[in-house]
């Protein structure tokens, strides 16, 4: 799956077959680097599920103001959000904990003209940005990655149930900080590449100071994806990674 950087390339440049729901991508065989749009940084490889999660955040009703991607590595969602923010007249801040992954984010944004989105290497549990200022916040939280087993089958042998004991507290902290970063009325997207209840529904249900937005109503084109008020994509239904999405609005 390939995705254009909004405003920099057209889907027709990607060749292949347009994706079913994302207006930004196409499915093609072969080496992506043979495409000029990919070599020039105007497009990149990105699963359709990842594209849909970013698109949902951009489509939700939110106040004016800057956007934040608080766990941006390796940069696919940030690259899509950067173009959508630019089209809306807004700016994007993209943060990633590990410097080498922050460099990957910067590379994914290099196709955009100046002024480019700000990329920082920072710990989202101890934010390097002020609270209460962002209109839209993307949190693609570190997770077990079980939703990507079709692409990374070895993960079924690397992951253990005990991994959740460390991941879930981190996910809860990251979500609390993402909520603090949002302005009143701002929208927070909590996403994981996992369908596991402990790191999806249960994390969101423990959040405070927010109300839940019906995520499936923001993406009505995508069938059979509602998981209560949340969105759950599945490889066997949607041909994507098993991405989970909750959309939350800050109320306090």
Coordinates of C-alpha atoms in Angstrom, one line a residue:
X1 CA 0.0 0.0 0.0
X2 CA 1.3 3.5 -1.0
X3 CA 0.1 6.9 0.1
X4 CA 0.7 10.3 -1.4
X5 CA 1.6 13.3 0.7
X6 CA -1.5 15.6 0.3
X7 CA -0.8 18.5 -1.9
X8 CA 2.5 17.1 -3.2
X9 CA 1.4 14.2 -5.5
X10 CA -1.7 12.6 -7.1
X11 CA -2.8 9.0 -6.5
X12 CA -2.5 8.4 -10.3
X13 CA 1.2 8.8 -10.0
X14 CA 1.4 5.7 -7.9
X15 CA 0.1 3.3 -10.5
X16 CA -1.6 0.1 -9.4
X17 CA -5.1 0.1 -8.1
X18 CA -6.6 2.9 -5.9
X19 CA -7.3 1.8 -2.4
X20 CA -10.9 1.0 -1.4
X21 CA -11.5 3.7 1.1
X22 CA -8.5 5.9 1.5
X23 CA -8.4 8.7 -1.1
X24 CA -4.7 9.0 -0.6
X25 CA -3.4 5.7 -1.7
X26 CA -3.0 2.8 -4.1
X27 CA -2.0 -0.8 -4.0
X28 CA 0.8 -1.8 -6.3
X29 CA 3.3 -4.6 -6.8
X30 CA 7.1 -4.3 -7.1
X31 CA 9.7 -2.0 -5.7
X32 CA 8.3 1.3 -4.4
X33 CA 11.6 3.1 -5.0
X34 CA 11.1 2.9 -8.8
X35 CA 8.3 5.5 -8.5
X36 CA 9.4 9.1 -8.8
X37 CA 6.9 10.3 -6.2
X38 CA 8.4 7.9 -3.6
X39 CA 12.0 8.8 -4.5
X40 CA 11.1 12.5 -4.3
X41 CA 9.5 12.2 -0.9
X42 CA 6.0 13.0 -2.3
X43 CA 4.7 9.6 -1.4
X44 CA 5.6 6.6 0.7
X45 CA 4.6 3.1 1.8
X46 CA 1.7 3.1 4.3
X47 CA -0.9 0.5 5.1
X48 CA -4.4 1.6 4.3
X49 CA -5.5 1.1 7.9
X50 CA -2.8 3.6 9.0
X51 CA -4.1 6.1 6.4
X52 CA -7.7 5.7 7.6
X53 CA -6.7 6.4 11.2
X54 CA -5.0 9.6 10.3
X55 CA -7.8 10.7 7.9
X56 CA -10.4 10.1 10.7
X57 CA -8.5 12.5 13.0
X58 CA -8.4 15.1 10.2
X59 CA -12.1 14.7 9.5
X60 CA -13.4 15.0 13.0
X61 CA -14.9 18.4 14.1
X62 CA -12.2 20.3 16.0
X63 CA -11.3 23.9 16.8
X64 CA -8.6 25.8 14.9
X65 CA -5.1 25.4 16.1
X66 CA -1.9 23.4 15.7
X67 CA -1.8 19.6 15.4
X68 CA 0.4 17.1 17.3
X69 CA 1.6 13.6 16.5
X70 CA 3.1 12.6 19.9
X71 CA 4.5 9.1 18.9
X72 CA 5.2 9.8 15.3
X73 CA 7.9 7.2 14.3
X74 CA 8.5 6.0 11.7
X75 CA 6.5 8.9 10.2
X76 CA 3.7 7.6 7.9
X77 CA 0.8 9.1 9.8
X78 CA 2.8 12.3 10.4
X79 CA 3.5 12.6 6.6
X80 CA -0.2 12.3 5.9
X81 CA -1.3 14.6 8.7
X82 CA 1.3 17.2 7.7
X83 CA -0.3 17.7 4.3
X84 CA -3.8 17.7 5.7
X85 CA -2.8 20.3 8.3
X86 CA -1.2 22.4 5.7
X87 CA -4.4 22.3 3.6
X88 CA -6.3 23.4 6.7
X89 CA -4.0 26.3 7.3
X90 CA -2.5 24.7 10.4
X91 CA 0.9 23.4 11.5
X92 CA 2.1 20.0 12.8
X93 CA 4.5 19.1 15.5
X94 CA 5.8 15.5 15.3
X95 CA 7.5 13.9 18.3
X96 CA 9.3 10.6 18.6
X97 CA 11.2 9.3 21.7
X98 CA 14.2 7.7 19.9
X99 CA 16.5 10.1 18.0
X100 CA 17.0 7.6 15.1
X101 CA 13.3 7.2 14.7
X102 CA 12.8 11.0 14.9
X103 CA 15.2 11.1 12.0
X104 CA 13.0 8.7 10.0
X105 CA 10.0 11.1 10.7
X106 CA 12.0 14.0 9.4
X107 CA 12.9 12.1 6.3
X108 CA 9.2 11.2 5.7
X109 CA 8.4 14.9 5.9
X110 CA 11.3 16.1 3.7
X111 CA 9.2 16.3 0.6
X112 CA 7.2 19.2 2.0
X113 CA 8.4 22.8 1.2
X114 CA 9.6 25.1 3.9
X115 CA 8.4 25.8 6.6
X116 CA 8.3 22.0 7.3
X117 CA 6.6 20.5 10.3
X118 CA 8.6 20.7 13.5
X119 CA 10.1 17.3 14.4
X120 CA 11.5 16.8 17.9
X121 CA 13.0 13.8 19.8
X122 CA 11.1 13.9 23.0
X123 CA 9.5 11.7 25.6
X124 CA 5.7 12.0 25.3
X125 CA 5.3 10.9 28.9
X126 CA 7.2 14.1 29.9
X127 CA 6.0 16.4 27.1
X128 CA 8.3 19.0 25.6
X129 CA 5.3 21.1 24.6
X130 CA 2.7 23.2 26.5
X131 CA -0.6 21.8 27.7
X132 CA -4.0 22.7 26.3
X133 CA -2.9 24.1 22.9
X134 CA -3.4 21.5 20.2
X135 CA -6.6 21.2 18.2
X136 CA -5.8 17.6 17.1
X137 CA -3.6 15.1 18.7
X138 CA -2.5 11.7 17.2
X139 CA -1.4 9.1 19.7
X140 CA -0.4 5.9 17.9
X141 CA 0.7 4.2 21.1
X142 CA 3.5 1.6 21.4
X143 CA 1.7 -1.8 21.5
X144 CA 2.2 -5.5 20.9
X145 CA 1.8 -5.0 17.2
X146 CA -0.5 -8.1 17.0
X147 CA -2.6 -6.3 14.3
X148 CA 0.3 -6.7 11.9
X149 CA 0.8 -10.4 12.1
X150 CA 0.0 -10.8 8.4
X151 CA 3.2 -8.8 7.7
X152 CA 5.2 -9.8 10.7
X153 CA 4.3 -13.4 11.5
X154 CA 7.4 -13.8 13.7
X155 CA 5.7 -11.6 16.3
X156 CA 3.5 -14.5 17.4
X157 CA 6.7 -16.1 18.9
X158 CA 8.2 -12.9 20.2
X159 CA 5.2 -11.6 22.1
X160 CA 4.0 -12.9 25.5
X161 CA 0.9 -12.1 27.6
X162 CA 3.3 -10.5 30.2
X163 CA 4.3 -7.9 27.6
X164 CA 1.0 -6.2 28.3
X165 CA 1.9 -5.6 32.0
X166 CA 4.5 -3.1 30.8
X167 CA 2.7 -1.7 27.8
X168 CA -0.7 -1.0 29.3
X169 CA 0.6 1.4 32.0
X170 CA 2.7 3.2 29.3
X171 CA -0.3 3.5 27.0
X172 CA -2.5 4.9 29.8
X173 CA 0.2 7.5 30.7
X174 CA 0.7 8.5 27.1
X175 CA -3.1 8.9 26.6
X176 CA -3.4 11.1 29.7
X177 CA -0.6 13.3 28.4
X178 CA -2.2 13.4 24.9
X179 CA -5.4 14.6 26.5
X180 CA -3.6 17.3 28.5
X181 CA -1.9 18.5 25.3
X182 CA -5.3 19.1 23.6
X183 CA -7.1 22.4 23.8
X184 CA -10.7 22.4 25.2
X185 CA -12.9 20.9 22.5
X186 CA -9.8 19.4 20.8
X187 CA -9.8 15.9 19.4
X188 CA -7.5 13.1 20.4
X189 CA -7.0 10.0 18.3
X190 CA -5.9 6.9 20.3
X191 CA -4.7 4.2 17.9
X192 CA -2.9 0.9 18.2
X193 CA -1.9 -1.7 15.7
X194 CA -3.5 -4.3 17.9
X195 CA -7.1 -5.5 18.6
X196 CA -6.3 -6.8 22.1
X197 CA -8.9 -5.5 24.6
X198 CA -6.4 -4.6 27.3
X199 CA -4.5 -2.2 25.1
X200 CA -7.4 -0.8 23.3
X201 CA -10.9 -0.6 24.8
X202 CA -9.8 -0.8 28.4
X203 CA -7.1 1.9 28.1
X204 CA -9.7 4.3 26.6
X205 CA -12.4 3.5 29.1
X206 CA -10.0 4.6 31.9
X207 CA -9.4 8.0 30.4
X208 CA -10.8 11.1 32.1
X209 CA -11.6 14.6 31.0
X210 CA -12.9 13.5 27.6
X211 CA -16.1 12.4 25.8
X212 CA -16.1 9.7 23.1
X213 CA -16.8 10.5 19.5
X214 CA -18.4 7.8 17.4
X215 CA -15.4 6.9 15.3
X216 CA -17.3 4.8 12.7
X217 CA -19.5 7.8 11.9
X218 CA -16.4 9.8 11.0
X219 CA -15.5 7.1 8.5
X220 CA -18.9 5.9 7.3
X221 CA -17.4 4.6 4.0
X222 CA -15.7 1.7 5.8
X223 CA -18.2 -1.2 6.5
X224 CA -18.3 -3.6 9.4
X225 CA -15.7 -1.6 11.4
X226 CA -17.7 -0.4 14.4
X227 CA -16.6 -1.7 17.8
X228 CA -19.1 0.1 20.0
X229 CA -18.1 3.8 19.6
X230 CA -14.7 2.8 18.4
X231 CA -13.3 1.7 15.1
X232 CA -11.7 -1.7 14.6
X233 CA -10.2 -2.7 11.2
X234 CA -9.5 -6.4 10.4
X235 CA -7.3 -8.1 7.8
X236 CA -10.0 -10.6 6.8
X237 CA -12.7 -7.9 6.5
X238 CA -10.8 -4.8 5.3
X239 CA -7.5 -6.1 3.9
X240 CA -5.6 -3.8 6.3
X241 CA -3.7 -4.3 9.5
X242 CA -5.9 -4.7 12.6
X243 CA -5.9 -1.1 13.6
X244 CA -7.9 0.1 16.5
X245 CA -9.1 3.8 16.8
X246 CA -10.8 5.8 19.5
X247 CA -11.7 9.4 18.9
X248 CA -12.0 11.5 22.1
X249 CA -12.9 15.1 22.7
X250 CA -11.4 17.0 25.6
X251 CA -14.1 18.4 27.9
X252 CA -12.0 19.6 30.8

